[in-house]
Amino acid sequence: LVSWRYFKESIVGLLTFRSFTEDREKFEQIVTFLGSVPLFKKQLPTSELPKVAQMLEEHTWKPDEKLVSQGDIGDTFFMIYE
């Protein structure tokens, strides 16, 4: 299970210019994935997807590892990518 975290507006400026040159192919796969997410497909121009991809952070969890608990205050937008 892999999820992507969308950073809050306050720190986006620091992350916008993160370099993905070390793994361009993976970056392009992420952009393609974002284009398949219904929320982004309907609400965001395709030209904006690379900008969103730059603001994401990948996390991998082990099977049965807890991601969130009921009652937790949400500050993360999760997208499952396999």
CSV table of N, CA, C and O in Angstrom, one decimal:
chain,number,residue,atom,x,y,z
A,1,LEU,N,0.9,-1.2,0.0
A,1,LEU,CA,0.0,0.0,0.0
A,1,LEU,C,0.9,1.2,0.0
A,1,LEU,O,1.8,1.4,0.8
A,2,VAL,N,0.7,2.1,-0.9
A,2,VAL,CA,1.4,3.3,-1.0
A,2,VAL,C,0.4,4.5,-1.0
A,2,VAL,O,-0.6,4.4,-1.7
A,3,SER,N,0.7,5.5,-0.3
A,3,SER,CA,-0.2,6.7,-0.3
A,3,SER,C,0.6,7.9,-0.6
A,3,SER,O,1.8,7.9,-0.4
A,4,TRP,N,-0.1,8.9,-1.0
A,4,TRP,CA,0.6,10.2,-1.3
A,4,TRP,C,0.1,11.3,-0.4
A,4,TRP,O,-1.1,11.4,-0.2
A,5,ARG,N,0.9,12.1,0.2
A,5,ARG,CA,0.5,13.1,1.1
A,5,ARG,C,0.6,14.4,0.4
A,5,ARG,O,1.6,14.8,-0.1
A,6,TYR,N,-0.5,15.2,0.4
A,6,TYR,CA,-0.5,16.5,-0.2
A,6,TYR,C,-0.2,17.5,0.9
A,6,TYR,O,-0.8,17.6,1.9
A,7,PHE,N,0.9,18.2,0.8
A,7,PHE,CA,1.4,19.1,1.8
A,7,PHE,C,0.5,20.3,1.9
A,7,PHE,O,-0.1,20.8,1.0
A,8,LYS,N,0.4,20.9,3.2
A,8,LYS,CA,-0.4,22.1,3.4
A,8,LYS,C,0.2,23.3,2.7
A,8,LYS,O,1.4,23.3,2.4
A,9,GLU,N,-0.6,24.2,2.4
A,9,GLU,CA,-0.3,25.4,1.6
A,9,GLU,C,1.0,26.1,2.2
A,9,GLU,O,1.8,26.6,1.5
A,10,SER,N,1.1,26.1,3.5
A,10,SER,CA,2.2,26.9,4.1
A,10,SER,C,3.6,26.4,3.8
A,10,SER,O,4.6,27.1,3.8
A,11,ILE,N,3.7,25.1,3.4
A,11,ILE,CA,5.1,24.6,3.1
A,11,ILE,C,5.2,24.2,1.6
A,11,ILE,O,6.3,23.8,1.2
A,12,VAL,N,4.2,24.4,0.8
A,12,VAL,CA,4.2,24.0,-0.6
A,12,VAL,C,5.3,24.8,-1.3
A,12,VAL,O,6.1,24.2,-2.1
A,13,GLY,N,5.5,26.1,-1.0
A,13,GLY,CA,6.6,26.9,-1.6
A,13,GLY,C,7.9,26.3,-1.4
A,13,GLY,O,8.8,26.4,-2.3
A,14,LEU,N,8.2,25.6,-0.3
A,14,LEU,CA,9.5,25.1,-0.1
A,14,LEU,C,9.7,23.8,-0.9
A,14,LEU,O,10.8,23.4,-1.2
A,15,LEU,N,8.6,23.1,-1.3
A,15,LEU,CA,8.7,21.9,-2.0
A,15,LEU,C,8.5,21.9,-3.5
A,15,LEU,O,8.8,21.0,-4.2
A,16,THR,N,8.0,23.0,-3.9
A,16,THR,CA,7.7,23.2,-5.4
A,16,THR,C,8.8,22.9,-6.3
A,16,THR,O,8.7,22.3,-7.3
A,17,PHE,N,10.0,23.2,-5.9
A,17,PHE,CA,11.2,23.1,-6.8
A,17,PHE,C,12.0,21.8,-6.5
A,17,PHE,O,13.2,21.8,-6.9
A,18,ARG,N,11.4,20.9,-5.8
A,18,ARG,CA,12.1,19.6,-5.5
A,18,ARG,C,12.5,19.0,-6.8
A,18,ARG,O,11.7,19.0,-7.8
A,19,SER,N,13.6,18.4,-6.9
A,19,SER,CA,14.1,17.8,-8.2
A,19,SER,C,13.7,16.4,-8.3
A,19,SER,O,13.9,15.6,-7.4
A,20,PHE,N,13.1,16.0,-9.4
A,20,PHE,CA,12.7,14.6,-9.7
A,20,PHE,C,13.6,14.1,-10.8
A,20,PHE,O,13.3,13.1,-11.4
A,21,THR,N,14.7,14.8,-11.2
A,21,THR,CA,15.5,14.3,-12.3
A,21,THR,C,16.1,12.9,-12.0
A,21,THR,O,16.4,12.2,-13.0
A,22,GLU,N,16.3,12.6,-10.8
A,22,GLU,CA,16.9,11.3,-10.5
A,22,GLU,C,16.0,10.1,-10.9
A,22,GLU,O,16.5,9.0,-11.1
A,23,ASP,N,14.8,10.3,-11.0
A,23,ASP,CA,13.9,9.3,-11.4
A,23,ASP,C,12.7,9.8,-12.2
A,23,ASP,O,11.6,9.8,-11.8
A,24,ARG,N,13.1,10.3,-13.4
A,24,ARG,CA,12.1,11.0,-14.3
A,24,ARG,C,10.9,10.0,-14.6
A,24,ARG,O,9.8,10.4,-14.7
A,25,GLU,N,11.3,8.8,-14.9
A,25,GLU,CA,10.2,7.8,-15.3
A,25,GLU,C,9.2,7.6,-14.2
A,25,GLU,O,8.0,7.6,-14.5
A,26,LYS,N,9.6,7.5,-12.9
A,26,LYS,CA,8.7,7.4,-11.8
A,26,LYS,C,7.8,8.7,-11.7
A,26,LYS,O,6.6,8.6,-11.5
A,27,PHE,N,8.4,9.8,-11.9
A,27,PHE,CA,7.7,11.1,-11.8
A,27,PHE,C,6.6,11.1,-12.9
A,27,PHE,O,5.5,11.5,-12.6
A,28,GLU,N,6.9,10.7,-14.1
A,28,GLU,CA,5.9,10.6,-15.2
A,28,GLU,C,4.8,9.6,-14.9
A,28,GLU,O,3.7,9.9,-15.2
A,29,GLN,N,5.2,8.5,-14.2
A,29,GLN,CA,4.2,7.6,-13.8
A,29,GLN,C,3.2,8.2,-12.8
A,29,GLN,O,2.0,8.0,-12.8
A,30,ILE,N,3.7,9.0,-11.9
A,30,ILE,CA,2.9,9.6,-10.9
A,30,ILE,C,2.0,10.6,-11.5
A,30,ILE,O,0.8,10.7,-11.2
A,31,VAL,N,2.5,11.4,-12.5
A,31,VAL,CA,1.6,12.4,-13.2
A,31,VAL,C,0.5,11.6,-13.9
A,31,VAL,O,-0.6,12.1,-13.9
A,32,THR,N,0.8,10.5,-14.6
A,32,THR,CA,-0.2,9.7,-15.3
A,32,THR,C,-1.2,9.2,-14.3
A,32,THR,O,-2.4,9.2,-14.5
A,33,PHE,N,-0.7,8.7,-13.1
A,33,PHE,CA,-1.6,8.2,-12.1
A,33,PHE,C,-2.6,9.4,-11.6
A,33,PHE,O,-3.8,9.2,-11.5
A,34,LEU,N,-2.0,10.5,-11.4
A,34,LEU,CA,-2.9,11.7,-10.9
A,34,LEU,C,-3.9,12.0,-12.0
A,34,LEU,O,-5.1,12.3,-11.6
A,35,GLY,N,-3.6,11.8,-13.2
A,35,GLY,CA,-4.6,12.0,-14.3
A,35,GLY,C,-5.7,11.0,-14.3
A,35,GLY,O,-6.8,11.3,-14.9
A,36,SER,N,-5.5,9.9,-13.6
A,36,SER,CA,-6.6,8.9,-13.6
A,36,SER,C,-7.4,9.0,-12.3
A,36,SER,O,-8.4,8.4,-12.2
A,37,VAL,N,-7.0,9.9,-11.4
A,37,VAL,CA,-7.8,10.1,-10.1
A,37,VAL,C,-9.0,11.0,-10.5
A,37,VAL,O,-8.8,12.1,-11.0
A,38,PRO,N,-10.2,10.5,-10.3
A,38,PRO,CA,-11.4,11.2,-10.7
A,38,PRO,C,-11.4,12.7,-10.2
A,38,PRO,O,-11.8,13.6,-11.0
A,39,LEU,N,-11.1,12.9,-9.0
A,39,LEU,CA,-11.1,14.3,-8.4
A,39,LEU,C,-10.2,15.2,-9.3
A,39,LEU,O,-10.6,16.3,-9.7
A,40,PHE,N,-9.0,14.8,-9.6
A,40,PHE,CA,-8.1,15.6,-10.4
A,40,PHE,C,-8.5,15.7,-11.9
A,40,PHE,O,-8.4,16.7,-12.6
A,41,LYS,N,-9.0,14.5,-12.4
A,41,LYS,CA,-9.5,14.5,-13.8
A,41,LYS,C,-10.6,15.5,-14.1
A,41,LYS,O,-10.6,16.2,-15.1
A,42,LYS,N,-11.5,15.7,-13.1
A,42,LYS,CA,-12.6,16.6,-13.3
A,42,LYS,C,-12.3,18.0,-12.9
A,42,LYS,O,-12.9,18.9,-13.4
A,43,GLN,N,-11.4,18.2,-11.9
A,43,GLN,CA,-11.3,19.5,-11.3
A,43,GLN,C,-10.0,20.3,-11.7
A,43,GLN,O,-9.8,21.4,-11.4
A,44,LEU,N,-9.0,19.6,-12.4
A,44,LEU,CA,-7.7,20.2,-12.6
A,44,LEU,C,-7.3,20.0,-14.0
A,44,LEU,O,-7.3,18.9,-14.6
A,45,PRO,N,-6.8,21.1,-14.6
A,45,PRO,CA,-6.2,20.9,-16.0
A,45,PRO,C,-5.0,20.0,-16.0
A,45,PRO,O,-4.2,20.0,-15.0
A,46,THR,N,-4.9,19.2,-17.0
A,46,THR,CA,-3.7,18.3,-17.1
A,46,THR,C,-2.4,19.0,-17.0
A,46,THR,O,-1.5,18.4,-16.4
A,47,SER,N,-2.3,20.2,-17.4
A,47,SER,CA,-1.0,21.0,-17.3
A,47,SER,C,-0.6,21.2,-15.8
A,47,SER,O,0.5,21.5,-15.5
A,48,GLU,N,-1.6,21.1,-14.9
A,48,GLU,CA,-1.3,21.3,-13.4
A,48,GLU,C,-0.8,20.1,-12.7
A,48,GLU,O,-0.3,20.1,-11.6
A,49,LEU,N,-1.0,18.9,-13.3
A,49,LEU,CA,-0.7,17.7,-12.7
A,49,LEU,C,0.8,17.5,-12.3
A,49,LEU,O,1.1,17.1,-11.2
A,50,PRO,N,1.8,18.0,-13.1
A,50,PRO,CA,3.2,17.9,-12.6
A,50,PRO,C,3.4,18.8,-11.4
A,50,PRO,O,4.2,18.4,-10.5
A,51,LYS,N,2.7,19.9,-11.3
A,51,LYS,CA,2.9,20.7,-10.1
A,51,LYS,C,2.4,20.0,-8.8
A,51,LYS,O,3.0,20.0,-7.8
A,52,VAL,N,1.3,19.3,-9.0
A,52,VAL,CA,0.7,18.5,-7.9
A,52,VAL,C,1.7,17.4,-7.5
A,52,VAL,O,2.0,17.1,-6.4
A,53,ALA,N,2.2,16.7,-8.5
A,53,ALA,CA,3.2,15.6,-8.3
A,53,ALA,C,4.4,16.1,-7.5
A,53,ALA,O,4.9,15.3,-6.7
A,54,GLN,N,4.8,17.3,-7.8
A,54,GLN,CA,6.0,17.8,-7.0
A,54,GLN,C,5.7,18.0,-5.6
A,54,GLN,O,6.6,18.0,-4.8
A,55,MET,N,4.5,18.1,-5.2
A,55,MET,CA,4.1,18.4,-3.8
A,55,MET,C,3.7,17.1,-3.0
A,55,MET,O,3.2,17.2,-1.9
A,56,LEU,N,3.9,16.0,-3.6
A,56,LEU,CA,3.5,14.7,-3.0
A,56,LEU,C,4.7,14.1,-2.3
A,56,LEU,O,5.8,14.2,-2.7
A,57,GLU,N,4.4,13.3,-1.3
A,57,GLU,CA,5.4,12.5,-0.5
A,57,GLU,C,4.9,11.1,-0.5
A,57,GLU,O,3.7,10.8,-0.2
A,58,GLU,N,5.7,10.2,-0.9
A,58,GLU,CA,5.4,8.8,-0.9
A,58,GLU,C,5.7,8.1,0.4
A,58,GLU,O,6.7,8.3,1.0
A,59,HIS,N,4.7,7.3,0.9
A,59,HIS,CA,4.9,6.5,2.1
A,59,HIS,C,4.5,5.1,1.7
A,59,HIS,O,3.5,4.9,1.0
A,60,THR,N,5.2,4.1,2.3
A,60,THR,CA,4.8,2.7,2.1
A,60,THR,C,4.6,2.1,3.5
A,60,THR,O,5.4,2.3,4.4
A,61,TRP,N,3.5,1.4,3.6
A,61,TRP,CA,3.2,0.8,4.9
A,61,TRP,C,3.2,-0.7,4.7
A,61,TRP,O,2.9,-1.3,3.7
A,62,LYS,N,3.5,-1.4,5.8
A,62,LYS,CA,3.5,-2.9,5.8
A,62,LYS,C,2.0,-3.3,5.9
A,62,LYS,O,1.2,-2.6,6.4
A,63,PRO,N,1.8,-4.6,5.5
A,63,PRO,CA,0.4,-5.1,5.6
A,63,PRO,C,-0.1,-5.0,7.0
A,63,PRO,O,0.7,-5.3,8.0
A,64,ASP,N,-1.3,-4.7,7.2
A,64,ASP,CA,-1.9,-4.6,8.6
A,64,ASP,C,-1.4,-3.5,9.4
A,64,ASP,O,-1.8,-3.3,10.6
A,65,GLU,N,-0.5,-2.6,8.9
A,65,GLU,CA,0.0,-1.5,9.7
A,65,GLU,C,-1.1,-0.4,9.7
A,65,GLU,O,-1.7,-0.1,8.7
A,66,LYS,N,-1.4,0.2,10.9
A,66,LYS,CA,-2.4,1.2,11.0
A,66,LYS,C,-2.0,2.5,10.4
A,66,LYS,O,-0.9,3.0,10.6
A,67,LEU,N,-2.9,3.1,9.5
A,67,LEU,CA,-2.6,4.4,8.9
A,67,LEU,C,-3.2,5.5,9.7
A,67,LEU,O,-2.6,6.5,9.9
A,68,VAL,N,-4.5,5.3,10.0
A,68,VAL,CA,-5.2,6.3,10.8
A,68,VAL,C,-6.1,5.6,11.8
A,68,VAL,O,-6.4,4.4,11.6
A,69,SER,N,-6.5,6.3,12.8
A,69,SER,CA,-7.5,5.8,13.8
A,69,SER,C,-8.7,6.6,13.8
A,69,SER,O,-8.7,7.8,13.5
A,70,GLN,N,-9.9,6.0,14.1
A,70,GLN,CA,-11.1,6.7,14.2
A,70,GLN,C,-11.0,7.8,15.2
A,70,GLN,O,-10.4,7.6,16.3
A,71,GLY,N,-11.4,9.0,14.8
A,71,GLY,CA,-11.3,10.1,15.7
A,71,GLY,C,-10.1,11.0,15.5
A,71,GLY,O,-10.0,12.1,16.0
A,72,ASP,N,-9.1,10.5,14.7
A,72,ASP,CA,-7.9,11.3,14.4
A,72,ASP,C,-8.4,12.6,13.6
A,72,ASP,O,-9.3,12.5,12.8
A,73,ILE,N,-7.7,13.7,13.9
A,73,ILE,CA,-7.9,14.9,13.1
A,73,ILE,C,-7.2,14.7,11.7
A,73,ILE,O,-6.0,14.5,11.7
A,74,GLY,N,-7.9,14.9,10.7
A,74,GLY,CA,-7.3,14.7,9.3
A,74,GLY,C,-6.6,15.9,8.8
A,74,GLY,O,-7.1,17.0,8.9
A,75,ASP,N,-5.3,15.6,8.4
A,75,ASP,CA,-4.5,16.7,7.7
A,75,ASP,C,-3.8,16.1,6.5
A,75,ASP,O,-2.9,16.8,6.0
A,76,THR,N,-4.3,15.0,6.1
A,76,THR,CA,-3.6,14.3,5.0
A,76,THR,C,-4.6,13.8,4.0
A,76,THR,O,-5.7,13.3,4.3
A,77,PHE,N,-4.3,13.9,2.7
A,77,PHE,CA,-5.2,13.4,1.6
A,77,PHE,C,-4.4,12.2,1.1
A,77,PHE,O,-3.3,12.3,0.6
A,78,PHE,N,-5.0,11.0,1.2
A,78,PHE,CA,-4.4,9.7,0.8
A,78,PHE,C,-4.9,9.3,-0.5
A,78,PHE,O,-6.1,9.4,-0.8
A,79,MET,N,-4.0,8.8,-1.4
A,79,MET,CA,-4.4,8.2,-2.6
A,79,MET,C,-3.6,6.9,-2.7
A,79,MET,O,-2.4,6.8,-2.4
A,80,ILE,N,-4.3,5.8,-3.0
A,80,ILE,CA,-3.7,4.5,-3.0
A,80,ILE,C,-3.1,4.3,-4.4
A,80,ILE,O,-3.8,4.4,-5.4
A,81,TYR,N,-1.9,3.9,-4.5
A,81,TYR,CA,-1.2,3.7,-5.7
A,81,TYR,C,-0.5,2.3,-5.7
A,81,TYR,O,0.4,2.1,-4.8
A,82,GLU,N,-0.8,1.4,-6.5
A,82,GLU,CA,-0.2,0.1,-6.5
A,82,GLU,C,0.5,-0.2,-7.8
A,82,GLU,O,0.1,0.3,-8.9
